[in-house]
Coordinates of C-alpha atoms in Angstrom, one line a residue:
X1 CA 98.3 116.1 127.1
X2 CA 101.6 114.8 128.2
X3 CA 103.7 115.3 124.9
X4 CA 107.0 113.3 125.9
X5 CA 106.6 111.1 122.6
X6 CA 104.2 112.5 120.8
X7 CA 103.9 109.5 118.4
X8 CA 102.1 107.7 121.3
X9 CA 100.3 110.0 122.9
X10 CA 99.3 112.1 119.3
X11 CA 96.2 111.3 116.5
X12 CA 97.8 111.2 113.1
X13 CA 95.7 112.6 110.0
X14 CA 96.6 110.8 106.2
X15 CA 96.6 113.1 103.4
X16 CA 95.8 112.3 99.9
X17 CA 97.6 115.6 98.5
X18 CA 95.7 115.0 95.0
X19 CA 92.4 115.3 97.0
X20 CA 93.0 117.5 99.8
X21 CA 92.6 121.1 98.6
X22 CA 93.9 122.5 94.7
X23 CA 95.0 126.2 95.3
X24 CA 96.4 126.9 91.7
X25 CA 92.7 125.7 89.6
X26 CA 94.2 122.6 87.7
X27 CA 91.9 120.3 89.4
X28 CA 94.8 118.7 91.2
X29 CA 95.3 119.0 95.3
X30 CA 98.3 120.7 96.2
X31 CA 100.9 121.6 98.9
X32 CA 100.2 124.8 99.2
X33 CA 96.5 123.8 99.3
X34 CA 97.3 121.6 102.1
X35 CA 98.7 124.6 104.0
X36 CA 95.6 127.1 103.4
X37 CA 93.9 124.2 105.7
X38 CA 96.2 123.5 108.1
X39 CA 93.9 125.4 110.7
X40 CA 91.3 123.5 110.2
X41 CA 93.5 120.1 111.0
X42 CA 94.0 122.4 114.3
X43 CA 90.5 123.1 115.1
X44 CA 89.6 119.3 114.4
X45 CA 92.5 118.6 117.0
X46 CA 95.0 116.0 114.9
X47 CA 98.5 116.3 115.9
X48 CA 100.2 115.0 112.6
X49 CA 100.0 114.8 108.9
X50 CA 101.2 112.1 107.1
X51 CA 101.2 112.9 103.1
X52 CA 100.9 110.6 100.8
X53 CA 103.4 110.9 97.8
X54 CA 104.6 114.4 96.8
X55 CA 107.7 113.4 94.8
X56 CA 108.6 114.2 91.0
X57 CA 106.5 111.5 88.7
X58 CA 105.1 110.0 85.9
X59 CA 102.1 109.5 87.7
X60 CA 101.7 105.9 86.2
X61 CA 100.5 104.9 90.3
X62 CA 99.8 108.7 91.2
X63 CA 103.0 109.5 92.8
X64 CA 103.8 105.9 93.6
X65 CA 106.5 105.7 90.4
X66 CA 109.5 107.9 91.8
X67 CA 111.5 109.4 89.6
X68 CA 113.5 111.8 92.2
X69 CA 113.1 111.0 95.7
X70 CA 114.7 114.3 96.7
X71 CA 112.2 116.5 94.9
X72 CA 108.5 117.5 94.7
X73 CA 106.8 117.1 91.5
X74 CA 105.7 120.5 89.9
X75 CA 101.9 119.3 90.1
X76 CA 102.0 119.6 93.7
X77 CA 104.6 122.7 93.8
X78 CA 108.7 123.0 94.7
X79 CA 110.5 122.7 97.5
X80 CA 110.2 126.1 98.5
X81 CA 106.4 124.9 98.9
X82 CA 107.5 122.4 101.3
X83 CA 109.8 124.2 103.0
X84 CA 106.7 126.8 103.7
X85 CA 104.5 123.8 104.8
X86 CA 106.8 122.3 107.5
X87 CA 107.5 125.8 108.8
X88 CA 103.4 126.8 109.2
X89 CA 102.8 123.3 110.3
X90 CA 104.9 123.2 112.9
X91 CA 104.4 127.1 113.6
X92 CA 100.7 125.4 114.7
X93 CA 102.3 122.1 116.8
X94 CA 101.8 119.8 114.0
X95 CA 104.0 117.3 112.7
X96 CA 104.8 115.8 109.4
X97 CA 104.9 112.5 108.3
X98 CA 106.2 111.7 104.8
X99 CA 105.3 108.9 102.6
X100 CA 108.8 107.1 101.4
X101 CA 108.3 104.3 98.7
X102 CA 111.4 102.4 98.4
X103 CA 110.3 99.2 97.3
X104 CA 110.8 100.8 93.7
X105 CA 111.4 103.5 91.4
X106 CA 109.4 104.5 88.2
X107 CA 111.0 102.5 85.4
X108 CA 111.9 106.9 84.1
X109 CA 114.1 107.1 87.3
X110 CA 117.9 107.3 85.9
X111 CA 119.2 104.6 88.2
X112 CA 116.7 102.5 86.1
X113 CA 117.3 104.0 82.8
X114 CA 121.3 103.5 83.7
X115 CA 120.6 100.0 84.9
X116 CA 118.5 98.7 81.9
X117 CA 120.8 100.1 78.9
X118 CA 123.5 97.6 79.8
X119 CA 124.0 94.3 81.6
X120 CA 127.5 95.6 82.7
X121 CA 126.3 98.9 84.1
X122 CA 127.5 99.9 87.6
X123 CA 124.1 100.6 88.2
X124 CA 122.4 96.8 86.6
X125 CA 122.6 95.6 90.2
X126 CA 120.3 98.4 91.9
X127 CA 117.5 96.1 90.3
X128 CA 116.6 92.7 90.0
X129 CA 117.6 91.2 87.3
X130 CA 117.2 87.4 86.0
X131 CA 117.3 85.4 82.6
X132 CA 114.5 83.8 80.9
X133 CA 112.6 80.7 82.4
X134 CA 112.5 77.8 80.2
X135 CA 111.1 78.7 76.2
X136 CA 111.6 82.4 77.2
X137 CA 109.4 82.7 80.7
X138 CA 109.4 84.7 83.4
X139 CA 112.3 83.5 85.6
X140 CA 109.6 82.4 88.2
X141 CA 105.5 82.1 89.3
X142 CA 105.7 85.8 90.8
X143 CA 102.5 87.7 90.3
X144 CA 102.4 91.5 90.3
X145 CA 100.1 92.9 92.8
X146 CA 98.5 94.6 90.2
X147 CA 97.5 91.5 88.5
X148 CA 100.0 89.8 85.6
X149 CA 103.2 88.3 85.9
X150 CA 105.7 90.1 88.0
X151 CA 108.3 90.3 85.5
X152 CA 108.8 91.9 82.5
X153 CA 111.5 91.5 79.6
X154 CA 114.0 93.8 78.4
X155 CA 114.7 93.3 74.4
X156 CA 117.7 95.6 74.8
X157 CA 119.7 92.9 77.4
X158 CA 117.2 90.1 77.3
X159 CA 116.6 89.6 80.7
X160 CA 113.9 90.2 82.9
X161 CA 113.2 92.7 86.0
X162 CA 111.4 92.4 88.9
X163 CA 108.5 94.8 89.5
X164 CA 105.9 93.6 92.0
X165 CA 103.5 96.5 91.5
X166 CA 103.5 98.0 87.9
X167 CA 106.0 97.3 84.9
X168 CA 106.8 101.2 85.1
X169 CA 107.7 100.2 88.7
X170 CA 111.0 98.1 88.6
X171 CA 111.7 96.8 92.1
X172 CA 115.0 98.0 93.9
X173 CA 117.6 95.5 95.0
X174 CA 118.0 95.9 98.8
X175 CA 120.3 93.4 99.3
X176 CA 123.2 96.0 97.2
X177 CA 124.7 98.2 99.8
X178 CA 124.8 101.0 97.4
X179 CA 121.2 100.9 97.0
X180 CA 120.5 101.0 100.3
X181 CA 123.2 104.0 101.4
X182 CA 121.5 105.7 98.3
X183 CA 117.8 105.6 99.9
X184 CA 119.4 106.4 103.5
X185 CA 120.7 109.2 101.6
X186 CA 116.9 110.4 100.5
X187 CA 116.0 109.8 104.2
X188 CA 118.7 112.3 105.7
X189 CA 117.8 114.3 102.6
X190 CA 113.8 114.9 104.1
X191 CA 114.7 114.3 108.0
X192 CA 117.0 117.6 107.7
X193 CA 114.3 119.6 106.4
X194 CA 112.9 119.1 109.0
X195 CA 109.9 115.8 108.3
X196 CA 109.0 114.1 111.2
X197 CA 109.0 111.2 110.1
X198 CA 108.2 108.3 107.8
X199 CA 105.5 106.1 106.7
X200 CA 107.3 103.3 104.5
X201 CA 105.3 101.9 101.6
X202 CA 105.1 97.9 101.7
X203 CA 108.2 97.1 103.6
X204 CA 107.2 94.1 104.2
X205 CA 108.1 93.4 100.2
X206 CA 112.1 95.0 100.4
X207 CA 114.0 91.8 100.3
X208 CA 113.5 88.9 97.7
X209 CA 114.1 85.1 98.5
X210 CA 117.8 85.2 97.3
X211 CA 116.7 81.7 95.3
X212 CA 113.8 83.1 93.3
X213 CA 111.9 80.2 94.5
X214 CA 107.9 79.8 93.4
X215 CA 105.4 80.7 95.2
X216 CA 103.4 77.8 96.3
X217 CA 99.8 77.9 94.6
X218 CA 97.3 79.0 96.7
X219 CA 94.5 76.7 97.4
X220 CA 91.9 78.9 97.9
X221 CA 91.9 80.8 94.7
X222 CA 88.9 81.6 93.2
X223 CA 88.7 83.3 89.6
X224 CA 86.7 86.3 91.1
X225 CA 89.6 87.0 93.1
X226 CA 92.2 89.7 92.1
X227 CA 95.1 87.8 90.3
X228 CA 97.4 88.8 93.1
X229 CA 95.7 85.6 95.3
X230 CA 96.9 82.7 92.9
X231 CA 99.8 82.1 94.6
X232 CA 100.9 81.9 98.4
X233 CA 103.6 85.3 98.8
X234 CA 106.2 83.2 100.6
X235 CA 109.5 83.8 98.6
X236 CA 108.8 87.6 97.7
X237 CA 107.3 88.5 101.0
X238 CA 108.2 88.8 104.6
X239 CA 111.7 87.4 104.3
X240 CA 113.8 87.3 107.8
X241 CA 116.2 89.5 106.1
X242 CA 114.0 92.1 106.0
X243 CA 114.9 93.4 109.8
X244 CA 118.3 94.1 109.6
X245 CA 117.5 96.4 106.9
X246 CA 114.5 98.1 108.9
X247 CA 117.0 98.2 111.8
X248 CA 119.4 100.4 109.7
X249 CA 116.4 102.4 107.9
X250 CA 115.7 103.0 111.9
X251 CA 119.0 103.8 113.0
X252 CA 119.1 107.0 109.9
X253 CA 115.7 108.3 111.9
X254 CA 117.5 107.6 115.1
X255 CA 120.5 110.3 114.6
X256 CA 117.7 112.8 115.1
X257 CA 115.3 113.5 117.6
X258 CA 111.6 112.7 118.1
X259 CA 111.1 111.5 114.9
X260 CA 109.0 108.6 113.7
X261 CA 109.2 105.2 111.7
X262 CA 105.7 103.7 110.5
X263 CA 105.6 100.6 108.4
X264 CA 103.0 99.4 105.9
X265 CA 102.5 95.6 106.8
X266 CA 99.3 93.5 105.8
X267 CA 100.4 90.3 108.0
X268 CA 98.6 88.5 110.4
X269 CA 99.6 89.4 114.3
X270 CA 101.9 86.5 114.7
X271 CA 104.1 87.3 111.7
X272 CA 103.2 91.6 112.2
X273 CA 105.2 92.1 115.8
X274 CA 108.9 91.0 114.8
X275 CA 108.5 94.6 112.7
X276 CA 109.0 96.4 116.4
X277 CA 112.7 94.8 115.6
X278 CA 114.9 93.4 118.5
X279 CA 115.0 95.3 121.4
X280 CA 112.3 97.1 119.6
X281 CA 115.2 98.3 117.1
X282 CA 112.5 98.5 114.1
X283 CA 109.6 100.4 113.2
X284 CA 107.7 102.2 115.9
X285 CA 104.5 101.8 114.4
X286 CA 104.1 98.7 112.5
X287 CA 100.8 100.0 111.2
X288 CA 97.6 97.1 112.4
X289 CA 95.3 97.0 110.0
X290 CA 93.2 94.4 111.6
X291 CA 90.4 96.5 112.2
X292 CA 90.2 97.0 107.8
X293 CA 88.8 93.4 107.2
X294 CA 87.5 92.5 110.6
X295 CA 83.5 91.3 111.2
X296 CA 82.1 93.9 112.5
X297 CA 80.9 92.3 115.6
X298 CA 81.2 92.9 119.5
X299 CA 82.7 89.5 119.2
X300 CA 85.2 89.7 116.3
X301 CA 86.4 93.2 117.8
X302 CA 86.9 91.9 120.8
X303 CA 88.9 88.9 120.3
X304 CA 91.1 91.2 118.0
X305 CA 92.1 93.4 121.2
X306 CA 92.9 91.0 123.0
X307 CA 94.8 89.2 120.3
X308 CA 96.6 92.0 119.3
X309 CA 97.1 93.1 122.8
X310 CA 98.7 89.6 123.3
X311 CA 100.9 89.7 120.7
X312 CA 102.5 93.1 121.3
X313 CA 106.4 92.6 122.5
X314 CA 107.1 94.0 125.9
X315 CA 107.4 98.0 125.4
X316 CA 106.2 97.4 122.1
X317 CA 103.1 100.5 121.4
X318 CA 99.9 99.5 119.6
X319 CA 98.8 101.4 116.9
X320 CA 94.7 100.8 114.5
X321 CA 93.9 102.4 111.2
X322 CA 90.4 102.0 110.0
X323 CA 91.2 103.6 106.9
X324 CA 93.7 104.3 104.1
X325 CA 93.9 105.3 100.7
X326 CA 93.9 101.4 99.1
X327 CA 90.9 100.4 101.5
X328 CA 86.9 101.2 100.9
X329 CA 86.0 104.0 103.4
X330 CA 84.9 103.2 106.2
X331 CA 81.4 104.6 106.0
X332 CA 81.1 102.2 103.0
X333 CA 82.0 99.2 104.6
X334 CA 79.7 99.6 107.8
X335 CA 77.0 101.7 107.4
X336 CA 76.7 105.5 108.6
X337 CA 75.3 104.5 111.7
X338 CA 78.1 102.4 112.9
X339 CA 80.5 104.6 110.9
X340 CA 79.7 106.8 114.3
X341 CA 80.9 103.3 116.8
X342 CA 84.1 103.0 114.5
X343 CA 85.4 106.6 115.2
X344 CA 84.9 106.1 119.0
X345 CA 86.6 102.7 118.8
X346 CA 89.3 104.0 116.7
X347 CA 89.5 107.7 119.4
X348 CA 89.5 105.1 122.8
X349 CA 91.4 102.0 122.2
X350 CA 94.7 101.6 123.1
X351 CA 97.2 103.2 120.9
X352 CA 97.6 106.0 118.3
X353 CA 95.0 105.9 116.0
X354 CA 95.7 107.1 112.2
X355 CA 92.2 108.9 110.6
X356 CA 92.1 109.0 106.8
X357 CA 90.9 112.8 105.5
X358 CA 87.6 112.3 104.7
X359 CA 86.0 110.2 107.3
X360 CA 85.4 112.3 109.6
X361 CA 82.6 114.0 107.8
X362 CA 81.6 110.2 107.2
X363 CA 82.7 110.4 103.7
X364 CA 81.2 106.9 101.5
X365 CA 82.1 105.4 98.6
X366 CA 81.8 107.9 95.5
X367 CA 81.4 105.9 92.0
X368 CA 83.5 106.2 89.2
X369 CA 82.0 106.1 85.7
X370 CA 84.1 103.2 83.7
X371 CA 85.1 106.0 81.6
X372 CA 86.9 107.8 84.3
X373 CA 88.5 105.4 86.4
X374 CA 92.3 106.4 87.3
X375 CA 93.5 103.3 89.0
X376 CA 95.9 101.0 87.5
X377 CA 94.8 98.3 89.4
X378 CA 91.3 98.7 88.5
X379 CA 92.5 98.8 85.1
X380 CA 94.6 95.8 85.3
X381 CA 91.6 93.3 86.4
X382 CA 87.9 95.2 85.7
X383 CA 85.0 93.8 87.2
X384 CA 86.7 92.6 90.7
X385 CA 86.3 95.5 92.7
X386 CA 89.9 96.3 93.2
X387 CA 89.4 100.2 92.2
X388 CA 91.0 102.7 94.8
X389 CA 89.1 105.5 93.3
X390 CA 86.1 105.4 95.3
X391 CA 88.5 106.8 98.4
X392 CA 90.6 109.1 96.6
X393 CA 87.7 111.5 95.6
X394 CA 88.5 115.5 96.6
X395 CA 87.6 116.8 100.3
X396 CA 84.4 118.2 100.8
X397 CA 85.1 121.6 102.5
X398 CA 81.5 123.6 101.7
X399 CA 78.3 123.9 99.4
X400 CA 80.0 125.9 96.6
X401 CA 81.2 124.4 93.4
X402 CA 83.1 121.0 93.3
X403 CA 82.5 121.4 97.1
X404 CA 85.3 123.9 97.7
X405 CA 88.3 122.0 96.7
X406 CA 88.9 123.1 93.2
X407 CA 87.4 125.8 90.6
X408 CA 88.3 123.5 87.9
X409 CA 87.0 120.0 86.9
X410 CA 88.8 117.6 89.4
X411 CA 90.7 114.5 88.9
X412 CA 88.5 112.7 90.3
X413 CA 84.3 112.8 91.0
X414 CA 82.7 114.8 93.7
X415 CA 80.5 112.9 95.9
X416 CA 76.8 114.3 94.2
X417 CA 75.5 114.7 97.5
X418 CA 78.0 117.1 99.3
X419 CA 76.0 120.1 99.9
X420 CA 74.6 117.8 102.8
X421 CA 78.2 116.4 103.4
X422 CA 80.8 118.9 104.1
X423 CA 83.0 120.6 106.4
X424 CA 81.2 124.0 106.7
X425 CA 77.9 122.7 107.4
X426 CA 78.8 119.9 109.9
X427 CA 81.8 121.6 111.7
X428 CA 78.3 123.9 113.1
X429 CA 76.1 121.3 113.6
X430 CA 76.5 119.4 117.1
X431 CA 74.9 116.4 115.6
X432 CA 77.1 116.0 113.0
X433 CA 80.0 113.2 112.9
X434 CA 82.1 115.7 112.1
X435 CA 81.3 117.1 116.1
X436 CA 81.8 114.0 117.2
X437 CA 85.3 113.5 116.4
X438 CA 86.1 116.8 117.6
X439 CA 84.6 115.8 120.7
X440 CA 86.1 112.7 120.4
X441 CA 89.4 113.7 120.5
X442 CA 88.6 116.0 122.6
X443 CA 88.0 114.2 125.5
X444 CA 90.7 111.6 124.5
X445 CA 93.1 114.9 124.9
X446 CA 91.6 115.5 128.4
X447 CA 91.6 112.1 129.9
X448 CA 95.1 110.4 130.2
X449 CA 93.6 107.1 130.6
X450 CA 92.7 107.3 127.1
X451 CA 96.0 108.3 125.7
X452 CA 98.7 106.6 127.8
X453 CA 96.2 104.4 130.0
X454 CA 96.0 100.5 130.0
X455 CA 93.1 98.7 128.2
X456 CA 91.1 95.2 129.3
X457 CA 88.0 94.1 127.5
X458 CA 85.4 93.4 129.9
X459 CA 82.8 91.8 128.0
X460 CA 81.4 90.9 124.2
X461 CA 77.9 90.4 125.1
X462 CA 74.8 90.5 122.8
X463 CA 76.7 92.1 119.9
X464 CA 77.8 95.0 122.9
X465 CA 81.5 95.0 123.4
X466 CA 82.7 97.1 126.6
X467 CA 86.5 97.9 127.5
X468 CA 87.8 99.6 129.9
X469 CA 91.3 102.3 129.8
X470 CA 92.6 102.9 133.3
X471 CA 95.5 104.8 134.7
X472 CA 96.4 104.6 138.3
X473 CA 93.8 108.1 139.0
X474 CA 91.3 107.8 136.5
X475 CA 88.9 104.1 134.9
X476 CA 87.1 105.0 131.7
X477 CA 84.7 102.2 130.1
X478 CA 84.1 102.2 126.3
X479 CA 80.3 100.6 125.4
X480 CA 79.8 99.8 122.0
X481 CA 76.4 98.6 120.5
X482 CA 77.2 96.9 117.2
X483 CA 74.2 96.7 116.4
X484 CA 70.6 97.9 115.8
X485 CA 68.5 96.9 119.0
X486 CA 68.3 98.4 121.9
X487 CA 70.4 96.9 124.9
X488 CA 70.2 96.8 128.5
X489 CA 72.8 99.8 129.7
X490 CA 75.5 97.0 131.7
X491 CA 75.7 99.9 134.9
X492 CA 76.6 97.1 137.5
X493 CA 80.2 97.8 135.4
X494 CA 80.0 101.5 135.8
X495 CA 79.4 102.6 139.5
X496 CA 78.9 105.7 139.9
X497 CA 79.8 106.9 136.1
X498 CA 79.3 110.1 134.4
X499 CA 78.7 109.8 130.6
X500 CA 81.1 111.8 128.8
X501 CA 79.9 111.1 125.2
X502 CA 77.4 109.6 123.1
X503 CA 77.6 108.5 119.5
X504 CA 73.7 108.7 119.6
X505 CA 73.0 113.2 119.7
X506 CA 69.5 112.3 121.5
X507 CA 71.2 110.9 124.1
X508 CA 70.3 112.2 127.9
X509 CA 71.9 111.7 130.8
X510 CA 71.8 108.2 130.4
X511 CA 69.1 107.4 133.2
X512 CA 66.8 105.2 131.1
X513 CA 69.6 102.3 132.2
X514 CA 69.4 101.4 128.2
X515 CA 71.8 101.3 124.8
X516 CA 70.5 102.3 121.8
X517 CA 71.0 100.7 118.7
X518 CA 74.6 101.8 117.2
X519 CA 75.5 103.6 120.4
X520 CA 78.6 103.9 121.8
X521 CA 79.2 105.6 125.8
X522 CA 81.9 107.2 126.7
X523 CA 82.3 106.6 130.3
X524 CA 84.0 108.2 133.6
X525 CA 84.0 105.7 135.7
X526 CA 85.5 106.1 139.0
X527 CA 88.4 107.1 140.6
X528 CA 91.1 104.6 141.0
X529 CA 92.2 101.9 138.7
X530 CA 90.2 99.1 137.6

């Protein structure tokens, strides 16, 4: 694989440290569990790790409520630890991505604590601060993501703060230079270390409407939806601001080489591409989530390539996530069968794909007794199916106790079935899904056409979508059967094609002429381009 930018051509692999691997028996993942498996992250064939939050915190969001963002927090192990991590990680040729929440701080941070005991602190402007509403309100109709009013009084100066997550996450003031040369500060702090690069939490939330105008209510509200939905996010979201600050965030990253700038963005396509920046001066990846709450039809996939394909700025590089830490897994949300067409559509389309640990042993959703739920969120508003839990559960290495990842009682719930569902078992069966990513990647590894070639759908056809990836030597064609019936095998498209890959592990050589139901080909078509 040509590795000139390795952000492009390369797989990325998301790490929830707190369920990866514990290698000191609290029942907590570690870094230095993370390290005992970096082989196996080698043998699967991923070229990055992004880690979810490893810095010193209360823990009120599990790592998302910084207190020191140049620190690790002792549950996951020092800086030394890091250190070591970087060093065997890129001893092996893989790269690390850090998660960097700037959005806001734990309310324990001390630029909080210094900012809250006094109204005429230097530090009361690194916040958002605003008197009461009328009668003593919140200053404005601003809902916390979390559900509840995003703002919460201070008795000791009487004014309210902004936090659009938690209240023991007060939101940082971007628009205060100081803040933002502090946080660039924390950036330089990780980049000469040696990190990689970046995945930025929410960015599309940094800058405020300078007016604190409401939100306009939002029509289709329903009671059964999270509280979050109430109102339209047009004063506290996606404000045009916001680029000039990515553009300087970018510029930090910039001063060293081959490093990478991702950006958390739930917006529609039209609103998602001015994150590349001018002149592409933003974030590399701003991530596409589309695929996360698409219909999972030929159909709807198809019109989403070719929208977001559309959409893209000229030089701008596409990126699809199927799954993250805050969504259902994927295996959940389609079925185990198709959880087999989502990893091959994710592994060939056009762009670098992002796998979430976990799914590539098709992990599903775990329950969570009432009793033992961790999220906030699901704490905040029971009963609406916001709970993140069900895709934070511990790694399934082997058959042994707690599936390998920890001697003592883990944070959260084991799947109950994992002696059928883990690592050891599939990685040596050729069936398995687990094979089938390795394979997958594989042959994405081998073929430029998938890594660095152009894409075109070809056709959405009977709930069959088929796409083709071509480079000027080599045409591949991508055949996904969304569904359960059997389909005529659309050869006229492939002449003279040699099958690289099934989804289906009973599949032949292909000369029946037919799809199965929830198949996917892998196809060499020809030489030549398309």
């Amino acid at each position: 694989m040509d590795q000139a930018v390795w952000w492009k051509n390369g797989i990325i692999y998301q790490i929830y440290p707190r369920s990866f691997q514990d290698s000191n028996g609290d029942g907590v993942g570690d870094l230095n569990g993370i390290v005992r498996r970096l082989d196996y992250l080698v043998w699967l064939g991923v070229d990055a790790v992004w880690i979810s939050p490893i810095y010193p915190s209360p823990m009120a969001d599990f790592g998302y409520d910084i207190s020191d963002y140049c620190g690790v927090d002792p549950l996951f192990g020092t800086l030394d630890d890091f250190d070591r991590l970087v060093s065997e990680a890129h001893g092996r040729g893989l790269k690390v991505i850090l998660d960097f929440v700037p959005n806001h701080t734990s309310d324990r941070h001390s630029w909080f604590l210094e900012s809250r005991s006094s109204r005429a602190n230097a530090r009361r402007d690194w916040y958002i601060w605003r008197d009461p509403g009328p009668g003593g309100a919140p200053p404005n109709n601003w809902v916390s993501q979390f559900g509840g009013p995003a703002w919460t009084l201070d008795p000791t100066t009487g004014q309210y703060y902004l936090h659009s997550f938690l209240r023991e996450q007060p939101d940082l003031n971007w628009r205060n230079p100081a803040v933002r040369e502090a946080m660039f500060d924390a950036l330089r702090f990780w980049l000469e270390r040696g990190v990689d690069g970046f995945r930025v939490d929410v960015v599309w939330l940094l800058i405020k409407d300078e007016q604190f105008r409401d939100n306009p209510s939002n029509p289709a509200y329903a009671p059964t939806q999270p509280d979050i939905n109430r109102t339209l996010s047009v004063y506290n979201a996606d404000r045009p601001e916001i680029h000039e600050l990515i553009a300087q965030m970018r510029a930090v990253l910039d001063r060293y080489p081959d490093r990478v700038l991702i950006g958390e963005i739930y917006l529609p396509f039209e609103r998602l591409m001015a994150y590349y920046g001018k002149d592409l001066s933003g974030a590399q990846l701003p991530f596409n989530f589309a695929l996360i709450h698409a219909a999972w039809n030929a159909q709807a996939i198809a019109k989403l390539i070719a929208d977001y394909e559309k959409a893209l700025p000229a030089g701008g590089w596409p990126n699809w996530v199927l799954g993250n830490h805050d969504q259902p897994r994927i295996a959940a949300r389609v079925g185990a069968a198709q959880a087999r067409i989502a990893a091959m559509l994710l592994l060939t389309a056009r762009g670098t794909p992002t796998m979430y640990y976990g799914d590539e042993i098709g992990m599903p959703r775990v329950e969570v007794a009432p009793n033992f739920v961790q999220d906030p969120w699901e704490r905040n508003e029971p009963g609406l199916g916001v709970g993140r839990d069900p895709s934070r559960t511990p790694m399934q290495w082997d058959a042994s106790v707690n599936a390998g990842f920890s001697g003592a009682t883990p944070w959260l719930p084991v799947e109950p079935h994992y002696e059928d569902r883990n690592i050891a078992l599939l990685r040596h069966d050729p069936r398995s899904i687990l094979s089938l990513y390795r394979r997958l990647i594989e042959i994405r590894r081998a073929h430029p056409a998938l890594y660095r070639g152009d894409a075109r759908v070809m056709s959405a056809d009977h709930n069959v979508l088929m796409y083709e990836r071509t480079t000027s030597e080599q045409r591949i064609v991508v055949i996904l059967n969304f569904g359960p019936d059997t389909r005529p095998l659309p050869g006229s498209a492939i002449p003279n094609g040699r099958i690289l890959l099934s989804t289906d592990p009973d599949q032949d050589d292909g000369d029946s002429g037919e799809l199965r139901g929830n198949e996917g080909l892998v196809v060499l078509a020809n030489s030549g381009g398309s």
